[in-house]
Amino acid sequence: MTDVLFRIESGVATLTLNRPGKLNAFTAEMLDVFNIHLHEAAIDEAVRAVVLTGTGRAFCAGQDLGDRSVRAGDEPPDLGESLEKRYNPAIRAIRSMPKPVVVGVNGVAAGAGANIALSGDIVVAARSAKFVQAFARIGLIPDSGGTYLLPRFVGLPRAMAVAMLAEPIDAETAQEWGMIWSVVDDDELPDVVAGLASELAAGPTRGFAAIKKAMYASPGNTFDEQLDLERDLQREAGRSDDYREGVAAFLEKRPPKFSGR
Ligand code: LHQ
């Protein structure tokens, strides 16, 4: 059985982390496959929305620590290389994916697994899910975008405590703090996520890609720079078939039929 399942159906690519016996912890090979599928989803025009989720009781427990134990006297590992080659490309691929990424956090999300979940565009968690910035427990810092995303989502005081105390944050608290979009009952998660993804897959894909660009550029831009970026992206969006269709549908009082072009 493969550790990352990949399926494309009705415009939605679903990547499922599938190593439930190890709480879907990442090995190097598994991350390589994950990155390949993210790339496939990005370039396939038939794919208009992406879902990330996990099998079993976890979303992902981060790096497989069995792969990473260091005995006294061993040459220390270069964790920076592992981030550079595998984790950072995954996070960049999710954030720059030119289509919406919905994350269905089906259970515990720890370490890099938590931050991969939080890097999605719309994150929905099962009520039993938890987010654990487990890094400090093993002497590390939140990686995979954690030190960027957390202060922006929850503010510096909470981000600092979450990183240093490494305590589990339950799904409802995560929603209350602004880390995620919504919480649903565990048995509803697959349907809610599939429903959101199919709604997005029928949407204005180029417009969504532009929304991502604008939103993700925002923290690094001044107000004036952001106004300029909005002008440029809106100019592009205004040339899309979906803009034409959206306005025509509005005027004709009918639902739009977006092509994603
Ligand atoms: C695991 C793991 C795991 C192996 C559970 N590995 N087996 C990037 C760059 C390069 C290197 C370093 O790291 C990084 C980024 C990172 O992700 S660092 C952070 C790595 N992750 C963690 O530190 C989390 C470790 N796991 C946990 O804290 C707990 O397992 C959580 C909170 C996820 C869940 O707790 P429980 O629900 O109590 O489950 P459990 O601890 O009993 O785990 C179940 C099984 O899964 C168990 O195996 P076993 O054979 O005893 O049933 C665990 O050993 C295994 N497992 N996480 N990361």
CSV table of C-alpha atoms and ligand atoms in Angstrom, one decimal:
chain,number,residue,atom,x,y,z
A,1,MET,CA,0.0,0.0,0.0
A,2,THR,CA,1.4,3.4,-1.0
A,3,ASP,CA,2.0,6.0,1.7
A,4,VAL,CA,0.4,8.8,-0.3
A,5,LEU,CA,-2.8,8.2,-2.2
A,6,PHE,CA,-3.6,10.4,-5.2
A,7,ARG,CA,-6.9,10.5,-7.0
A,8,ILE,CA,-8.4,13.0,-9.5
A,9,GLU,CA,-12.1,13.0,-9.8
A,10,SER,CA,-14.5,15.7,-11.2
A,11,GLY,CA,-11.9,18.4,-11.1
A,12,VAL,CA,-10.7,17.6,-7.6
A,13,ALA,CA,-7.2,16.1,-6.8
A,14,THR,CA,-7.2,14.5,-3.4
A,15,LEU,CA,-3.8,13.7,-1.7
A,16,THR,CA,-4.3,11.4,1.3
A,17,LEU,CA,-1.4,10.7,3.7
A,18,ASN,CA,-1.7,7.0,4.2
A,19,ARG,CA,0.6,5.6,6.9
A,20,PRO,CA,-1.9,5.3,9.7
A,21,GLY,CA,0.2,2.9,11.9
A,22,LYS,CA,2.8,5.8,12.3
A,23,LEU,CA,0.1,8.5,12.4
A,24,ASN,CA,1.0,9.4,8.8
A,25,ALA,CA,4.5,10.6,9.9
A,26,PHE,CA,6.6,11.6,6.9
A,27,THR,CA,9.6,9.6,5.6
A,28,ALA,CA,11.9,11.2,3.0
A,29,GLU,CA,10.4,8.9,0.3
A,30,MET,CA,6.9,9.8,1.3
A,31,LEU,CA,7.6,13.5,1.1
A,32,ASP,CA,9.2,13.0,-2.3
A,33,VAL,CA,5.9,11.3,-3.5
A,34,PHE,CA,3.8,14.0,-1.8
A,35,ASN,CA,5.8,16.7,-3.7
A,36,ILE,CA,5.4,14.9,-7.0
A,37,HIS,CA,1.7,14.7,-6.6
A,38,LEU,CA,1.5,18.4,-5.6
A,39,HIS,CA,3.3,19.3,-8.8
A,40,GLU,CA,1.0,17.1,-10.9
A,41,ALA,CA,-2.1,18.8,-9.3
A,42,ALA,CA,-0.6,22.2,-10.0
A,43,ILE,CA,0.1,21.6,-13.7
A,44,ASP,CA,-3.0,19.5,-14.6
A,45,GLU,CA,-5.6,22.0,-16.0
A,46,ALA,CA,-8.3,19.4,-15.4
A,47,VAL,CA,-7.6,19.9,-11.6
A,48,ARG,CA,-9.4,22.9,-10.3
A,49,ALA,CA,-9.2,22.2,-6.5
A,50,VAL,CA,-7.0,20.2,-4.3
A,51,VAL,CA,-7.8,18.3,-1.1
A,52,LEU,CA,-5.2,17.3,1.5
A,53,THR,CA,-6.2,14.8,4.2
A,54,GLY,CA,-5.1,11.7,6.1
A,55,THR,CA,-6.1,8.1,6.7
A,56,GLY,CA,-6.9,6.9,10.3
A,57,ARG,CA,-6.8,8.8,13.5
A,58,ALA,CA,-4.1,11.4,12.5
A,59,PHE,CA,-3.7,13.9,9.8
A,60,CYS,CA,0.1,13.8,10.1
A,61,ALA,CA,2.6,13.5,13.0
A,62,GLY,CA,5.3,15.4,11.1
A,63,GLN,CA,8.7,14.0,10.4
A,64,ASP,CA,9.1,10.3,11.1
A,65,LEU,CA,11.5,10.5,14.1
A,66,GLY,CA,12.5,6.8,13.6
A,67,ASP,CA,14.3,8.1,10.5
A,68,ARG,CA,16.0,10.8,12.5
A,69,SER,CA,17.4,9.4,15.8
A,70,VAL,CA,20.9,10.5,16.5
A,71,ARG,CA,23.2,8.5,18.8
A,72,ALA,CA,25.9,10.1,20.9
A,73,GLY,CA,29.1,10.4,18.8
A,74,ASP,CA,27.1,10.4,15.5
A,75,GLU,CA,27.7,13.2,13.0
A,76,PRO,CA,24.7,15.6,13.7
A,77,PRO,CA,22.2,15.5,10.8
A,78,ASP,CA,21.7,18.5,8.6
A,79,LEU,CA,18.0,19.2,9.2
A,80,GLY,CA,18.3,22.3,7.1
A,81,GLU,CA,18.9,20.1,4.1
A,82,SER,CA,15.8,18.1,4.8
A,83,LEU,CA,13.8,21.3,5.0
A,84,GLU,CA,15.4,22.8,1.8
A,85,LYS,CA,14.9,19.6,-0.3
A,86,ARG,CA,11.6,18.3,0.9
A,87,TYR,CA,9.5,20.3,3.4
A,88,ASN,CA,9.9,23.8,2.0
A,89,PRO,CA,9.1,22.7,-1.5
A,90,ALA,CA,5.9,21.2,-0.2
A,91,ILE,CA,4.8,24.3,1.6
A,92,ARG,CA,5.7,26.5,-1.3
A,93,ALA,CA,3.8,24.2,-3.7
A,94,ILE,CA,0.7,24.4,-1.5
A,95,ARG,CA,0.8,28.2,-1.1
A,96,SER,CA,1.6,28.9,-4.8
A,97,MET,CA,-0.8,26.2,-6.1
A,98,PRO,CA,-2.8,28.1,-8.8
A,99,LYS,CA,-6.1,26.7,-7.5
A,100,PRO,CA,-7.7,26.3,-4.0
A,101,VAL,CA,-6.2,23.9,-1.5
A,102,VAL,CA,-8.7,22.6,1.1
A,103,VAL,CA,-7.3,20.7,4.0
A,104,GLY,CA,-9.4,18.2,5.9
A,105,VAL,CA,-7.7,17.8,9.2
A,106,ASN,CA,-9.1,14.4,10.2
A,107,GLY,CA,-7.1,14.0,13.5
A,108,VAL,CA,-3.9,15.0,15.2
A,109,ALA,CA,-1.6,17.3,13.2
A,110,ALA,CA,1.9,17.6,14.8
A,111,GLY,CA,5.2,19.1,13.9
A,112,ALA,CA,5.6,19.7,10.2
A,113,GLY,CA,2.2,18.0,9.8
A,114,ALA,CA,0.5,20.8,11.7
A,115,ASN,CA,2.1,23.5,9.6
A,116,ILE,CA,1.4,21.7,6.3
A,117,ALA,CA,-2.2,21.6,7.4
A,118,LEU,CA,-2.2,25.3,8.3
A,119,SER,CA,-0.6,26.2,5.0
A,120,GLY,CA,-3.8,25.2,3.1
A,121,ASP,CA,-6.2,27.9,1.8
A,122,ILE,CA,-9.3,26.7,3.6
A,123,VAL,CA,-8.7,24.4,6.6
A,124,VAL,CA,-11.5,22.4,8.1
A,125,ALA,CA,-10.9,20.3,11.1
A,126,ALA,CA,-12.7,17.3,12.7
A,127,ARG,CA,-13.8,18.2,16.2
A,128,SER,CA,-11.4,15.6,17.7
A,129,ALA,CA,-8.4,17.0,15.8
A,130,LYS,CA,-5.5,18.7,17.6
A,131,PHE,CA,-2.6,20.9,16.4
A,132,VAL,CA,0.7,20.3,18.2
A,133,GLN,CA,3.7,22.4,17.6
A,134,ALA,CA,5.7,19.5,18.9
A,135,PHE,CA,9.1,20.8,17.8
A,136,ALA,CA,10.3,22.3,21.2
A,137,ARG,CA,9.8,18.9,22.8
A,138,ILE,CA,12.8,17.7,20.7
A,139,GLY,CA,14.8,20.9,20.8
A,140,LEU,CA,13.7,22.3,17.4
A,141,ILE,CA,11.8,25.3,16.2
A,142,PRO,CA,8.5,25.3,14.4
A,143,ASP,CA,9.4,24.8,10.7
A,144,SER,CA,7.4,24.3,7.5
A,145,GLY,CA,6.2,27.9,7.8
A,146,GLY,CA,5.2,27.7,11.4
A,147,THR,CA,7.1,30.8,12.6
A,148,TYR,CA,5.6,32.8,9.7
A,149,LEU,CA,2.0,31.5,9.9
A,150,LEU,CA,1.4,31.3,13.6
A,151,PRO,CA,2.2,34.9,14.7
A,152,ARG,CA,0.1,36.1,11.8
A,153,PHE,CA,-2.9,33.8,12.6
A,154,VAL,CA,-3.0,34.0,16.4
A,155,GLY,CA,-0.7,37.0,17.3
A,156,LEU,CA,2.7,36.9,18.8
A,157,PRO,CA,1.9,36.2,22.5
A,158,ARG,CA,-0.1,33.1,21.6
A,159,ALA,CA,2.3,32.0,18.9
A,160,MET,CA,5.2,32.1,21.3
A,161,ALA,CA,3.5,30.1,24.0
A,162,VAL,CA,2.2,27.6,21.5
A,163,ALA,CA,5.8,27.1,20.2
A,164,MET,CA,7.5,26.9,23.5
A,165,LEU,CA,5.0,24.9,25.5
A,166,ALA,CA,4.2,22.5,22.6
A,167,GLU,CA,0.8,21.9,24.1
A,168,PRO,CA,-2.0,20.4,21.9
A,169,ILE,CA,-4.5,23.1,20.6
A,170,ASP,CA,-7.9,21.5,20.1
A,171,ALA,CA,-9.8,22.2,16.9
A,172,GLU,CA,-12.4,24.5,18.5
A,173,THR,CA,-9.6,26.6,20.1
A,174,ALA,CA,-7.8,26.7,16.7
A,175,GLN,CA,-10.9,28.0,15.1
A,176,GLU,CA,-11.6,30.6,17.8
A,177,TRP,CA,-8.0,31.8,17.5
A,178,GLY,CA,-8.2,32.2,13.8
A,179,MET,CA,-5.8,29.3,12.8
A,180,ILE,CA,-8.4,27.5,10.7
A,181,TRP,CA,-11.7,28.1,8.9
A,182,SER,CA,-14.1,25.7,10.6
A,183,VAL,CA,-14.7,22.7,12.8
A,184,VAL,CA,-17.2,19.9,12.0
A,185,ASP,CA,-18.2,16.6,13.6
A,186,ASP,CA,-15.7,13.9,12.8
A,187,ASP,CA,-18.2,11.8,10.8
A,188,GLU,CA,-19.1,14.9,8.7
A,189,LEU,CA,-15.6,15.9,7.7
A,190,PRO,CA,-15.2,13.9,4.5
A,191,ASP,CA,-18.6,15.1,3.1
A,192,VAL,CA,-18.0,18.7,4.2
A,193,VAL,CA,-14.5,18.7,2.6
A,194,ALA,CA,-15.7,17.0,-0.6
A,195,GLY,CA,-18.5,19.5,-0.9
A,196,LEU,CA,-16.3,22.5,-0.5
A,197,ALA,CA,-13.8,21.1,-3.0
A,198,SER,CA,-16.4,20.4,-5.6
A,199,GLU,CA,-17.9,23.9,-5.1
A,200,LEU,CA,-14.4,25.4,-5.6
A,201,ALA,CA,-13.7,23.2,-8.6
A,202,ALA,CA,-16.7,24.6,-10.3
A,203,GLY,CA,-15.6,28.2,-9.6
A,204,PRO,CA,-13.5,30.8,-11.4
A,205,THR,CA,-10.1,29.1,-11.1
A,206,ARG,CA,-8.0,32.0,-12.4
A,207,GLY,CA,-9.8,34.3,-10.1
A,208,PHE,CA,-9.0,32.0,-7.1
A,209,ALA,CA,-5.4,31.9,-8.1
A,210,ALA,CA,-5.3,35.7,-8.2
A,211,ILE,CA,-7.0,35.9,-4.7
A,212,LYS,CA,-4.2,33.6,-3.4
A,213,LYS,CA,-1.5,35.8,-4.9
A,214,ALA,CA,-3.0,39.0,-3.4
A,215,MET,CA,-3.7,37.5,0.0
A,216,TYR,CA,-0.4,35.8,0.4
A,217,ALA,CA,1.5,38.9,-0.8
A,218,SER,CA,-0.3,41.2,1.7
A,219,PRO,CA,1.8,40.7,4.9
A,220,GLY,CA,5.0,41.7,3.1
A,221,ASN,CA,3.5,44.7,1.2
A,222,THR,CA,2.8,48.3,2.1
A,223,PHE,CA,-0.8,49.5,1.5
A,224,ASP,CA,0.3,51.2,-1.7
A,225,GLU,CA,2.1,48.2,-3.0
A,226,GLN,CA,-1.0,46.1,-2.3
A,227,LEU,CA,-3.3,48.5,-4.2
A,228,ASP,CA,-0.9,48.3,-7.1
A,229,LEU,CA,-0.9,44.5,-6.9
A,230,GLU,CA,-4.8,44.4,-6.8
A,231,ARG,CA,-4.8,46.7,-9.9
A,232,ASP,CA,-2.5,44.3,-11.8
A,233,LEU,CA,-4.3,41.1,-10.7
A,234,GLN,CA,-7.8,42.6,-11.4
A,235,ARG,CA,-6.6,43.6,-14.8
A,236,GLU,CA,-5.8,40.0,-15.5
A,237,ALA,CA,-9.0,38.7,-13.9
A,238,GLY,CA,-11.0,41.0,-16.0
A,239,ARG,CA,-9.6,39.4,-19.1
A,240,SER,CA,-10.8,35.9,-18.1
A,241,ASP,CA,-13.7,34.0,-19.6
A,242,ASP,CA,-15.0,33.5,-16.1
A,243,TYR,CA,-15.4,37.2,-15.5
A,244,ARG,CA,-17.4,37.5,-18.8
A,245,GLU,CA,-19.5,34.5,-17.8
A,246,GLY,CA,-20.0,35.8,-14.2
A,247,VAL,CA,-21.3,39.2,-15.3
A,248,ALA,CA,-23.5,37.6,-18.1
A,249,ALA,CA,-25.0,35.2,-15.6
A,250,PHE,CA,-25.7,38.0,-13.1
A,251,LEU,CA,-27.4,40.1,-15.7
A,252,GLU,CA,-29.4,37.1,-17.1
A,253,LYS,CA,-30.3,36.1,-13.5
A,254,ARG,CA,-29.0,32.5,-13.9
A,255,PRO,CA,-26.2,30.6,-12.1
A,256,PRO,CA,-22.8,31.1,-13.7
A,257,LYS,CA,-21.1,28.2,-15.5
A,258,PHE,CA,-17.4,28.8,-14.9
A,259,SER,CA,-14.8,27.1,-17.2
A,260,GLY,CA,-11.8,27.9,-15.1
A,261,ARG,CA,-10.3,29.9,-18.0
B,1,LHQ,C1,5.6,8.3,15.3
B,1,LHQ,C2,5.6,9.7,15.2
B,1,LHQ,C3,6.6,10.4,14.5
B,1,LHQ,C4,7.6,8.2,14.2
B,1,LHQ,C5,3.8,9.2,16.2
B,1,LHQ,N1,7.6,9.6,14.0
B,1,LHQ,N2,6.6,7.6,14.8
B,1,LHQ,C6,11.7,18.6,9.7
B,1,LHQ,C7,13.1,18.5,9.3
B,1,LHQ,C8,13.8,17.4,9.6
B,1,LHQ,C9,13.8,16.7,10.7
B,1,LHQ,C10,13.1,17.1,11.9
B,1,LHQ,O1,11.8,17.5,11.8
B,1,LHQ,C11,11.2,18.2,10.9
B,1,LHQ,C12,9.9,18.6,11.2
B,1,LHQ,C13,9.1,17.9,12.2
B,1,LHQ,O2,8.0,17.5,12.0
B,1,LHQ,S1,9.7,17.8,13.8
B,1,LHQ,C14,8.4,17.1,14.8
B,1,LHQ,C15,8.2,15.7,14.6
B,1,LHQ,N3,7.0,15.2,15.2
B,1,LHQ,C16,6.8,15.1,16.5
B,1,LHQ,O3,7.7,15.4,17.3
B,1,LHQ,C17,5.5,14.5,17.0
B,1,LHQ,C18,5.8,13.1,17.6
B,1,LHQ,N4,4.5,12.5,18.0
B,1,LHQ,C19,3.8,12.9,19.0
B,1,LHQ,O4,4.1,13.8,19.7
B,1,LHQ,C20,2.5,12.1,19.3
B,1,LHQ,O5,2.7,10.8,18.7
B,1,LHQ,C21,1.2,12.8,18.8
B,1,LHQ,C22,0.9,14.0,19.6
B,1,LHQ,C23,1.3,13.1,17.3
B,1,LHQ,C24,0.0,11.8,19.0
B,1,LHQ,O6,0.1,11.3,20.3
B,1,LHQ,P1,-0.8,10.0,20.7
B,1,LHQ,O7,-2.1,10.1,20.1
B,1,LHQ,O8,-0.6,9.7,22.1
B,1,LHQ,O9,-0.1,8.8,19.8
B,1,LHQ,P2,1.3,8.0,20.1
B,1,LHQ,O10,2.3,8.9,20.6
B,1,LHQ,O11,1.0,6.8,20.9
B,1,LHQ,O12,1.7,7.5,18.6
B,1,LHQ,C25,1.1,6.3,18.0
B,1,LHQ,C26,2.2,5.6,17.2
B,1,LHQ,O13,2.7,6.5,16.2
B,1,LHQ,C27,3.4,5.3,18.1
B,1,LHQ,O14,4.0,4.1,17.5
B,1,LHQ,P3,3.7,2.7,18.3
B,1,LHQ,O15,4.5,1.7,17.5
B,1,LHQ,O16,4.2,2.9,19.7
B,1,LHQ,O17,2.2,2.5,18.2
B,1,LHQ,C28,4.3,6.4,17.8
B,1,LHQ,O18,5.6,6.1,18.1
B,1,LHQ,C29,4.1,6.7,16.3
B,1,LHQ,N5,4.5,8.0,16.0
B,1,LHQ,N6,4.5,10.2,15.8
B,1,LHQ,N7,6.7,11.7,14.3
